[in-house]
CSV table of C-alpha atoms and ligand atoms in Angstrom, one decimal:
chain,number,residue,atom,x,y,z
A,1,UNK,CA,143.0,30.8,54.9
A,2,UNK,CA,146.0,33.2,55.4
A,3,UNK,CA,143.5,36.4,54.8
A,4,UNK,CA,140.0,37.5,55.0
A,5,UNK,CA,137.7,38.2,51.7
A,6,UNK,CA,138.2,41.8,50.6
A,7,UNK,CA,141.4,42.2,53.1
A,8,UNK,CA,143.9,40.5,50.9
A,9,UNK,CA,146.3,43.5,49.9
A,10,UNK,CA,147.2,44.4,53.7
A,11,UNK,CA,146.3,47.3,55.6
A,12,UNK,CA,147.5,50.9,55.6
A,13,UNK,CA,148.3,51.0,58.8
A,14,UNK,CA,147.4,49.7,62.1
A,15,UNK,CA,147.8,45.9,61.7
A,16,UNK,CA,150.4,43.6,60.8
A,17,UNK,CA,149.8,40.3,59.3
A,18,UNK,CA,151.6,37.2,61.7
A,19,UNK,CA,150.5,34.1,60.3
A,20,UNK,CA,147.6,31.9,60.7
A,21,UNK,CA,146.0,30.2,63.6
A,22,UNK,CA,143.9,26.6,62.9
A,23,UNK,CA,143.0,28.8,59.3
A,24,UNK,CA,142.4,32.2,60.8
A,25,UNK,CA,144.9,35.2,60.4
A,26,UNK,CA,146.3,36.8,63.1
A,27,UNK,CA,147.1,40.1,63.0
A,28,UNK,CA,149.8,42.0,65.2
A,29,UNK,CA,148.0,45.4,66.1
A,30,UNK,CA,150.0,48.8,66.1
A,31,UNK,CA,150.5,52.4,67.0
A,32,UNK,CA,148.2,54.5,65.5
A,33,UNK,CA,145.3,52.2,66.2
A,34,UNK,CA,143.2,53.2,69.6
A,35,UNK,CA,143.3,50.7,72.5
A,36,UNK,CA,140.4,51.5,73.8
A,37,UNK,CA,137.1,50.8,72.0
A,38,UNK,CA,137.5,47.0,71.5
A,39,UNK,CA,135.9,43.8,73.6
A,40,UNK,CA,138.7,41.8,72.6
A,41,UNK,CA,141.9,43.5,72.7
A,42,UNK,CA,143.5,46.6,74.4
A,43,UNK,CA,142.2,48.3,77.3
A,44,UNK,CA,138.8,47.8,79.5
A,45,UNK,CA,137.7,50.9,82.1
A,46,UNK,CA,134.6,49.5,83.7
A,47,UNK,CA,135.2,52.6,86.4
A,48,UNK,CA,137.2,51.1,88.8
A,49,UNK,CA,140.2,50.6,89.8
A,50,UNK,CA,141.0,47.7,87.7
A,51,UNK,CA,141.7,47.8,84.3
A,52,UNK,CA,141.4,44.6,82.1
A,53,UNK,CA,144.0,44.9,79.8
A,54,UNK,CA,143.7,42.3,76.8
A,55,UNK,CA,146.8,41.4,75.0
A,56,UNK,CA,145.8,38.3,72.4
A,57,UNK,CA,143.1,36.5,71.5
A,58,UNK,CA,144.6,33.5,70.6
A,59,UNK,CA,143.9,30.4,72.8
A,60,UNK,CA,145.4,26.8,72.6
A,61,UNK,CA,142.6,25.5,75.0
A,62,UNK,CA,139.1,25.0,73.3
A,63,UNK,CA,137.0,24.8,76.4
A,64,UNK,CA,133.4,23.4,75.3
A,65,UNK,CA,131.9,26.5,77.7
A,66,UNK,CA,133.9,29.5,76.7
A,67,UNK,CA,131.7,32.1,76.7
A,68,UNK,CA,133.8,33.6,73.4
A,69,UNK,CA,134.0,30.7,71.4
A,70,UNK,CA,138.1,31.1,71.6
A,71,UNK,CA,140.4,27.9,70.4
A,72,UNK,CA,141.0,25.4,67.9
A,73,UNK,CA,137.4,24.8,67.0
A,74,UNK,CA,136.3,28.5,66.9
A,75,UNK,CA,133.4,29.0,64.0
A,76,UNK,CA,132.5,32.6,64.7
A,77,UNK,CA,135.9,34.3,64.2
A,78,UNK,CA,137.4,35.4,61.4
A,79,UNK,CA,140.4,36.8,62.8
A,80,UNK,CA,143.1,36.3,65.8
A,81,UNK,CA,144.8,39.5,67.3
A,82,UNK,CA,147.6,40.1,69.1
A,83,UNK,CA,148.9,43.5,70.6
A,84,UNK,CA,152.3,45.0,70.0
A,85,UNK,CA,153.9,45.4,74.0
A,86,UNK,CA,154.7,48.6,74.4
A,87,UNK,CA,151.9,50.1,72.3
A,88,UNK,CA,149.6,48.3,74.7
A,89,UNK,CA,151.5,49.3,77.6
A,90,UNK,CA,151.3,53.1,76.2
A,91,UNK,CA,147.8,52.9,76.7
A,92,UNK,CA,147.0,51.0,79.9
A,93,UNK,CA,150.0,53.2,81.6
A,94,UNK,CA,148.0,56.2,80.1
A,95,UNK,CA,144.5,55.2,81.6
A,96,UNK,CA,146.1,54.2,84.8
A,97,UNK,CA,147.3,57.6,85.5
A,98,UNK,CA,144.1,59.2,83.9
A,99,UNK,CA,142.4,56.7,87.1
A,100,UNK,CA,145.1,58.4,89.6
A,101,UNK,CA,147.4,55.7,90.0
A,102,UNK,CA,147.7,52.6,92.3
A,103,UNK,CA,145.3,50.9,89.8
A,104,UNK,CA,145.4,46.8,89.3
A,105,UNK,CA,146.0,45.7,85.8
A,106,UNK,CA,144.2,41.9,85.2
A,107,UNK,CA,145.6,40.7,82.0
A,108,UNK,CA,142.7,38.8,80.8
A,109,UNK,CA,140.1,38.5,77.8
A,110,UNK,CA,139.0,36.9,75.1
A,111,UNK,CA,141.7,34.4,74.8
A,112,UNK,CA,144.8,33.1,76.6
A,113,UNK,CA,147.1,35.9,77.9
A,114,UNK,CA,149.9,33.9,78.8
A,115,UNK,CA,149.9,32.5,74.9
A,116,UNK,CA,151.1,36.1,74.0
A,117,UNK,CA,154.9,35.9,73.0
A,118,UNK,CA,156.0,39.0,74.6
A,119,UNK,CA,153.5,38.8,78.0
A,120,UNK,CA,157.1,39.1,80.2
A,121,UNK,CA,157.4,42.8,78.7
A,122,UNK,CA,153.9,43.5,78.9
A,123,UNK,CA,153.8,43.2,82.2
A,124,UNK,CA,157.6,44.6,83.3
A,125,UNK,CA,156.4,47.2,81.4
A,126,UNK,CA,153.1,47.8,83.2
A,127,UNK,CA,155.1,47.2,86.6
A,128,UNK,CA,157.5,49.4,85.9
A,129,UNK,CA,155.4,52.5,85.7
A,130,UNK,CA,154.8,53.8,88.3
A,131,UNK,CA,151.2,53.5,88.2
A,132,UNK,CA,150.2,50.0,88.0
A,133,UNK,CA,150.1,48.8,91.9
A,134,UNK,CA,149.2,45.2,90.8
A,135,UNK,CA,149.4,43.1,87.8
A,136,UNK,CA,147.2,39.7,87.7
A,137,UNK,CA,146.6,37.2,85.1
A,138,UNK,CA,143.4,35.3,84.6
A,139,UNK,CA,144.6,31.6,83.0
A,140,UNK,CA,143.4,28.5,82.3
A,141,UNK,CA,146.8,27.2,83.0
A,142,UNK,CA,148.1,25.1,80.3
A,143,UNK,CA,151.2,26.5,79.7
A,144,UNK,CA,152.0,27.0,83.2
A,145,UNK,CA,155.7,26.1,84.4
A,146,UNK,CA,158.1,26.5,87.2
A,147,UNK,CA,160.3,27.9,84.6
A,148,UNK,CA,158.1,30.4,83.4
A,149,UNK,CA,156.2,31.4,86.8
A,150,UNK,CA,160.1,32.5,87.9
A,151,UNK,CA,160.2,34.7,84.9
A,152,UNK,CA,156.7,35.9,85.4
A,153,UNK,CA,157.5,36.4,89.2
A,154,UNK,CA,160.6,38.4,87.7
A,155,UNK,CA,158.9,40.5,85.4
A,156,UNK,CA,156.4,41.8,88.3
A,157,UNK,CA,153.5,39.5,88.2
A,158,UNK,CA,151.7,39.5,91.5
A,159,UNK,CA,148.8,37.1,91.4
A,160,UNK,CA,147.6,34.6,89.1
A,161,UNK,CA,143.8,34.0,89.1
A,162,UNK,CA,143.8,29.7,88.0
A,163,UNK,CA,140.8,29.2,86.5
A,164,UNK,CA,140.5,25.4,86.9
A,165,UNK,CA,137.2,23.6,87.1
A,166,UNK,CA,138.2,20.2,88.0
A,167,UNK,CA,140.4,18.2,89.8
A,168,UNK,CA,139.7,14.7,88.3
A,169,UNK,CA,141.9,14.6,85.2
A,170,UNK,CA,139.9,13.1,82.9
A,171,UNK,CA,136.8,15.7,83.6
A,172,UNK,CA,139.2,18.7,83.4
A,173,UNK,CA,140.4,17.4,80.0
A,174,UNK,CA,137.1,17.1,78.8
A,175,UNK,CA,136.1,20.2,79.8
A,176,UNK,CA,138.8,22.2,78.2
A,177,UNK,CA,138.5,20.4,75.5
A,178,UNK,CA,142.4,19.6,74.4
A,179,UNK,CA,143.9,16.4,75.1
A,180,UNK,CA,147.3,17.6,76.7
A,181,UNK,CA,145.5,19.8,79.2
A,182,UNK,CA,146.8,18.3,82.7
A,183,UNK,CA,145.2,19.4,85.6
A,184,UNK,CA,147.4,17.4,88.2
A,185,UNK,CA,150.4,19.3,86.6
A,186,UNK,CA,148.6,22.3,86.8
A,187,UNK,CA,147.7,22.4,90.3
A,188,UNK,CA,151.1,20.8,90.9
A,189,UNK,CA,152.9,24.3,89.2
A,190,UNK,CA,150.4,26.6,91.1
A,191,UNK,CA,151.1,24.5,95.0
A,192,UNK,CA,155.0,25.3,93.9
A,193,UNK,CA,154.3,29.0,92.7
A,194,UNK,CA,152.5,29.6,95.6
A,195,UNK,CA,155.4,28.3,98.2
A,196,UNK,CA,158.6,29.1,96.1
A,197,UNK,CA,157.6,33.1,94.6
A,198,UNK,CA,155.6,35.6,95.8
A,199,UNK,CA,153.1,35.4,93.4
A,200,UNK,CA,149.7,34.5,95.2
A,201,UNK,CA,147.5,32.3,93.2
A,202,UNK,CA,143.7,32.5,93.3
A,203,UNK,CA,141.1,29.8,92.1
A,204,UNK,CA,138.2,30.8,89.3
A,205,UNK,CA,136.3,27.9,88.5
A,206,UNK,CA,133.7,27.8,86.6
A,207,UNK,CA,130.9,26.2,87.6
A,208,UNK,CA,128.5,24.1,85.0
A,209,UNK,CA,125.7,22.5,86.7
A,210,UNK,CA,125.5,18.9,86.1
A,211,UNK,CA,129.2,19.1,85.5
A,212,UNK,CA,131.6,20.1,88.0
A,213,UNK,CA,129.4,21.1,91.4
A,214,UNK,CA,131.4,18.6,93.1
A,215,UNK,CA,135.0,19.2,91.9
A,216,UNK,CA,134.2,22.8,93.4
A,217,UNK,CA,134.3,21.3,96.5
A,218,UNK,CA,137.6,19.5,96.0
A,219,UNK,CA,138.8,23.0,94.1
A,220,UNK,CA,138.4,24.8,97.8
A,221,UNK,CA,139.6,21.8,99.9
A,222,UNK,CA,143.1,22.8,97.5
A,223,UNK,CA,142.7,26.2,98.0
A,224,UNK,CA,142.1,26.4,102.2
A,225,UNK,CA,145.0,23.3,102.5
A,226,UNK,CA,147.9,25.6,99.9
A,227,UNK,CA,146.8,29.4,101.2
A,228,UNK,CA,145.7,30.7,98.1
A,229,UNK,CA,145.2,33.8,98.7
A,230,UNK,CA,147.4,34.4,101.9
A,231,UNK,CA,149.8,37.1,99.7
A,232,UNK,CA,147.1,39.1,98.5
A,233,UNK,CA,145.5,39.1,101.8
A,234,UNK,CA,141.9,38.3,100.4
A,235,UNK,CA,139.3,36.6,102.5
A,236,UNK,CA,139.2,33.8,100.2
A,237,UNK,CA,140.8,31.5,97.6
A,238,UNK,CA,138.2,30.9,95.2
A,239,UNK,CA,136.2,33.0,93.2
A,240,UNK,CA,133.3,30.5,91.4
A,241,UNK,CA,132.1,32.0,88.2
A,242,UNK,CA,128.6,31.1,87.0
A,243,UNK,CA,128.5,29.2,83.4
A,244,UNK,CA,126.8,31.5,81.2
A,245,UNK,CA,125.6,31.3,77.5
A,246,UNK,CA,126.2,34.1,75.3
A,247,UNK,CA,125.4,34.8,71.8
A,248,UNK,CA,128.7,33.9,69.9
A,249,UNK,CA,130.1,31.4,72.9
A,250,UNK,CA,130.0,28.0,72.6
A,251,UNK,CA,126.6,26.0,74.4
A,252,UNK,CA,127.0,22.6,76.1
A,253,UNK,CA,123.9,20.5,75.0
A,254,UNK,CA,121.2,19.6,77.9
A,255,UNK,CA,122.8,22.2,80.5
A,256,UNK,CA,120.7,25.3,81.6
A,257,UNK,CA,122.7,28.2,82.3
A,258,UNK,CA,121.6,29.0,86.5
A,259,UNK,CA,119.9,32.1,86.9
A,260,UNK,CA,122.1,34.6,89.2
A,261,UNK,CA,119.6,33.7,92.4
A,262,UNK,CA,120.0,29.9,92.2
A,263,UNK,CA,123.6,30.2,91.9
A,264,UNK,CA,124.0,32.9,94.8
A,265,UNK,CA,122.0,30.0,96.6
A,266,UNK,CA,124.0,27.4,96.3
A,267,UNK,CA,126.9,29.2,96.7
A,268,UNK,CA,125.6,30.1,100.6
A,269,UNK,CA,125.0,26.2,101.0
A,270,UNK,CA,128.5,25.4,100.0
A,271,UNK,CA,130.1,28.4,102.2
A,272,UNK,CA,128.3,26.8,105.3
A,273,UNK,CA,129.1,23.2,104.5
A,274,UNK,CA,133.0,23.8,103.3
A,275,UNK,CA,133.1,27.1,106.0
A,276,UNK,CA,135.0,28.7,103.3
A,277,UNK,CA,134.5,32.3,102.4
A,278,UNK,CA,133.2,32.0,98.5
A,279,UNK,CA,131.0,35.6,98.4
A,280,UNK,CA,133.0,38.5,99.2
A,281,UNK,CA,132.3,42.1,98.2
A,282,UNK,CA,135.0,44.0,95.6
A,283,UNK,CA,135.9,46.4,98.4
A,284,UNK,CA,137.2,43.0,100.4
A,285,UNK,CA,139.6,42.7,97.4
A,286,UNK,CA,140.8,46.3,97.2
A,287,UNK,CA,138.4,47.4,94.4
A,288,UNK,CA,137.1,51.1,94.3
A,289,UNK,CA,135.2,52.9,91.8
A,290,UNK,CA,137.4,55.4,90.0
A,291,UNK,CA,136.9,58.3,87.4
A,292,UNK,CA,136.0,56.6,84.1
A,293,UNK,CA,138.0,57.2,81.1
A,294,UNK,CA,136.3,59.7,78.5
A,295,UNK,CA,133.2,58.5,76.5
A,296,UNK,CA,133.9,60.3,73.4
A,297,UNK,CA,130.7,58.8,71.7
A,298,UNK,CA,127.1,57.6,72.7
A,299,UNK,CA,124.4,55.2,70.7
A,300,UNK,CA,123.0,57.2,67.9
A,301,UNK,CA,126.1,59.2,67.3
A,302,UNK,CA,127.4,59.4,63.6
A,303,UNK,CA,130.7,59.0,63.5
A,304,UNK,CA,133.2,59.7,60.4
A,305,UNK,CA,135.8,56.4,60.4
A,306,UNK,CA,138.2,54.9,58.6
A,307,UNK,CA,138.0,51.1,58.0
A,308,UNK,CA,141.9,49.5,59.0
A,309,UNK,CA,140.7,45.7,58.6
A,310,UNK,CA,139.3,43.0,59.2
A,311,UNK,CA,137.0,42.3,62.4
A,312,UNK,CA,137.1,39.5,65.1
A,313,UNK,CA,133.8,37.7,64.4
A,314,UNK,CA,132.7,37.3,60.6
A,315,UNK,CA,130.8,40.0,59.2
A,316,UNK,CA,132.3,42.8,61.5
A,317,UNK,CA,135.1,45.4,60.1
A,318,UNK,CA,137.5,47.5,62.7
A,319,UNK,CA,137.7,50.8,62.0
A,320,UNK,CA,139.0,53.4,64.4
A,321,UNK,CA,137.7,57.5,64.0
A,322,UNK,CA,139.2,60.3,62.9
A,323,UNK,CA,140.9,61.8,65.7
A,324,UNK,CA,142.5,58.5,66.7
A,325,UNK,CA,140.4,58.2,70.0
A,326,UNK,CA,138.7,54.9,69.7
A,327,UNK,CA,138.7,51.6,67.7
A,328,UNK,CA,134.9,50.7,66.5
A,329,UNK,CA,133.7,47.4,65.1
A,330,UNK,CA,131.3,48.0,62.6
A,331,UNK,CA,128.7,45.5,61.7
A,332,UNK,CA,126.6,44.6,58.6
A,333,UNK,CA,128.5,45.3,55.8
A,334,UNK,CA,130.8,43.1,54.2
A,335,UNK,CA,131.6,44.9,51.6
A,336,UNK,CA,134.3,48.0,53.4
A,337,UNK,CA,137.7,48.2,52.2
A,338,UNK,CA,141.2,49.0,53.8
A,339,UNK,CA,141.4,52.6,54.1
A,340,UNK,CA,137.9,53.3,53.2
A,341,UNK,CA,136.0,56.6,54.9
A,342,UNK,CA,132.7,56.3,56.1
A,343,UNK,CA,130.4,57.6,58.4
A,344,UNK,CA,128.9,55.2,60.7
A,345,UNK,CA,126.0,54.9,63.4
A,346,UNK,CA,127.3,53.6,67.3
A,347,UNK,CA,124.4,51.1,68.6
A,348,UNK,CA,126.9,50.2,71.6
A,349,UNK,CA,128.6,52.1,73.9
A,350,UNK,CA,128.8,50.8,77.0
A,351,UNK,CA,132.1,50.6,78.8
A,352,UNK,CA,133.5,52.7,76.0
A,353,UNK,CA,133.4,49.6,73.7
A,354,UNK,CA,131.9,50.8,70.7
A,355,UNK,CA,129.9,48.9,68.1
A,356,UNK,CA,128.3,50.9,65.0
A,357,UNK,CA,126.3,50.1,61.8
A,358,UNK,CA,127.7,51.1,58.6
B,401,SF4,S1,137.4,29.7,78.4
B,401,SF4,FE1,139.3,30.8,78.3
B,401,SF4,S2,140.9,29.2,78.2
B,401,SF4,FE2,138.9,28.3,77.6
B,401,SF4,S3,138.8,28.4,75.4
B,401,SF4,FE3,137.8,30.2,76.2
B,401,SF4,S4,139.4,31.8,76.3
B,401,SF4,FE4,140.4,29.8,76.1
C-alpha cells in the first residue's frame, strides 16, 4: 500500500510522501510541522540535559522484543517517518539553547537512527552549533562499518551506545530477528571504532530473562577487556536495559517481563560476581536536570488543530495546532481529512508529547 485510507490526495503541507517501506508509506516531515509533540519523531525534553532527538522510524532489524513493534513485520503502524535534516536540526538547536547550552543530543527512538539517509548532516549540524556538547547514537548495529564510523567520527559523533544482546551469533540473530544481522562483525566494527576514532562506544543490552542472562556476562567481559567507556570517562561500559512489554510492542511467548526490584537484584549479583560497575546514577554520566521546554497544553485542554496526515499507529491522525507550537496525534476517529479544522481534547501530556481525542 503506497497510501493510507482517506490520505490519498497528499497533504497540504508538512509531509512529503517517500515511498513505501514492507507496504507502509513513509513520509519525509517538513517545516511548518512542530518537532516537538510527537513519541516518534523530532525532539524529546524529559528536563534534563539530554535531549532525544528522533530522526526516522524506519528499522531494517525486526527484533522479536522491540518495545515499538518497529521493522519488517510491524502490524500496528500504518505509517514510516522520516525528518527533513536541517528542519530537525532547527529545532533540537532551538531547545538546546532554550536548556542553556552544553546539552547531549542522543539520536535515538522509535526506529533505527543510523537508517536515516542524511544522519551525517543531522548530526554536523547538531555539532556544529554551538550548543550541542555531545551527540550519541543509540544502535542496534547492523549497518555499522569502519567506513561509515570514519564519517560518523567526521561529522561529530562522540559515542555510540551498541545495543547488542548477545554474543553467540546464532542467539543474536534470533533475537533481532533478520537473518544478516552479525554480531561478530558488529562487535568486530565497535573493538576497531573504539581503538582507531575517538568515538567511545557504550554497551545497552537488553536483557530477556530466560534468554540472554548469560550473554550479559560475556557482553561486560567485551566491554572491561576493549575500554568501552574509557573516552567518555563513565564508570562503566554497559548499561543493561530491562525487557519490558508495552501496549503496541511486540511480546515474546512464555517470558515474564521482571519487575524493576528483581531486576535491580540481579543486577547487584552480577556487579559483585563480574566486579563491574553496571548501576550508576545519571549524575555519574554528566546528566542534570535543566529548565523544561514550555508545556503549552495540559489533559483536558481543547485545542483547535488542523489535521496534516496520517498517524504512526492505525487509527491515529497527526495534526499539529494553530499557532504552530506542537504536533498532536489524535485518536479515535478515522474519518479526519487533510487540512481539516477541529477542535480536539489532550488526554496526554506528559513530556510535552501530546495525545488528544477528536
Ligand atoms: S528494538 Fe530497536 S533495532 Fe530492534 S526492531 Fe525495535 S527499533 Fe529496531
Amino acid at each position: 500500500m503506497d497510501s493510507v485510507p482517506g490520505f490519498e490526495g497528499g497533504f497540504p503541507c508538512c509531509l512529503e510522501f517517500r515511498g513505501s517501506f514492507y507496504g507502509r508509506p513513509v513520509y519525509q516531515i517538513v517545516d511548518p510541522l512542530p518537532l516537538v509533540g510527537h513519541i516518534a519523531f523530532g525532539v524529546i525534553d524529559r528536563g534534563t540535559n539530554v535531549l532525544q532527538v528522533r530522526p526516522t522510524t524506519v528499522c531494517q532489524h525486526s527484533c522479536i522484543f522491540c518495545s515499538v513493534d518497529a521493522g519488517p513485520r510491524s502490524i500496528t503502524r500504518a505509517s514510516e517517518f522520516i525528518v527533513e535534516p536541517r528542519w530537525l536540526v532547527r529545532w533540537a538547536v532551538e531547545a538546546a539553547r532554550f536548556k542553556g547550552g552544553g546539552v547531549e543530543a542522543l539520536l535515538d527512538g522509535v526506529g533505527e537512527p543510523l537508517s536515516h539517509p542524511q544522519i551525517l548532516s543531522i548530526i554536523r549540524g547538531l555539532k556544529d552549533s554551538g550548543y550541542i556538547a555531545r551527540v550519541a547514537v543509540e544502535t542496534h548495529g547492523g549497518f555499522l562499518s569502519r567506513r561509515l564510523a570514519l564519517e560518523l567520527e567526521k561529522a561529530g559523533l562522540d559515542r555510540i551506545n551498541l545495543s547488542v544482546d548477545a554474543v553467540d551469533k546464532g542467539l543474536a540473530r534470533s533475537l533481532v530477528g533478520v537473518e544478516w544481522y552479525d554480531v561478530e562483525r558488529i562487535l568486530d566494527t565497535a573493538a576497531w571504532i573504539l581503538e582507531n576514532t575517538s568515538i567511545d562506544v557504550v554497551l545497552t543490552p537488553v536483557v530477556i530473562p530466560g534468554f540472554n542472562e548469560l550473554e550479559v556476562k560475556a557482553l561486560i567481559e567485551w566491554a572491561r577487556r576493549r575500554g568501552a567507556r574509557r573516552k567518555s570517562g563513565w564508570p562503566t561500559g554497559v548499561l543493561i536495559q530491562k525487557y519490558e512489554v508495552h501496549k503496541y510492542g511486540r511480546k515474546i511467548r512464555g517470558v515474564r517481563e521482571w519487575g524493576w526490584s528483581r531486576f535491580y537484584t540481579w543486577l547487584r549479583r552480577l556487579e559483585r560476581e563480574a566486579k563491574y560497575r553496571l548501576i550508576v546514577e545519571p549524575e555519574e554520566l554528566g546528566f542534570e536536570k535543566r529548565p523544561s521546554l514550555e508545556k503549552p497544553y495540559r489533559v483536558g485542554d481543547k485545542v483547535k488543530v488542523i489535521v496534516v496526515g496520517p498517524g504512526w499507529h492505525w487509527g491515529e491522525t497527526l495534526a499539529m495546532d494553530f499557532k504552530q507550537y506542537r504536533v498532536i496525534a489524535i485518536v479515535g476517529d478515522k474519518d479526519l481529512k487533510p487540512s481539516q479544522k477541529l477542535s480536539v481534547v489532550i488526554v496526554r501530556d506528559t513530556d510535552n508529547i501530546y495525545v488528544a481525542n477528536a
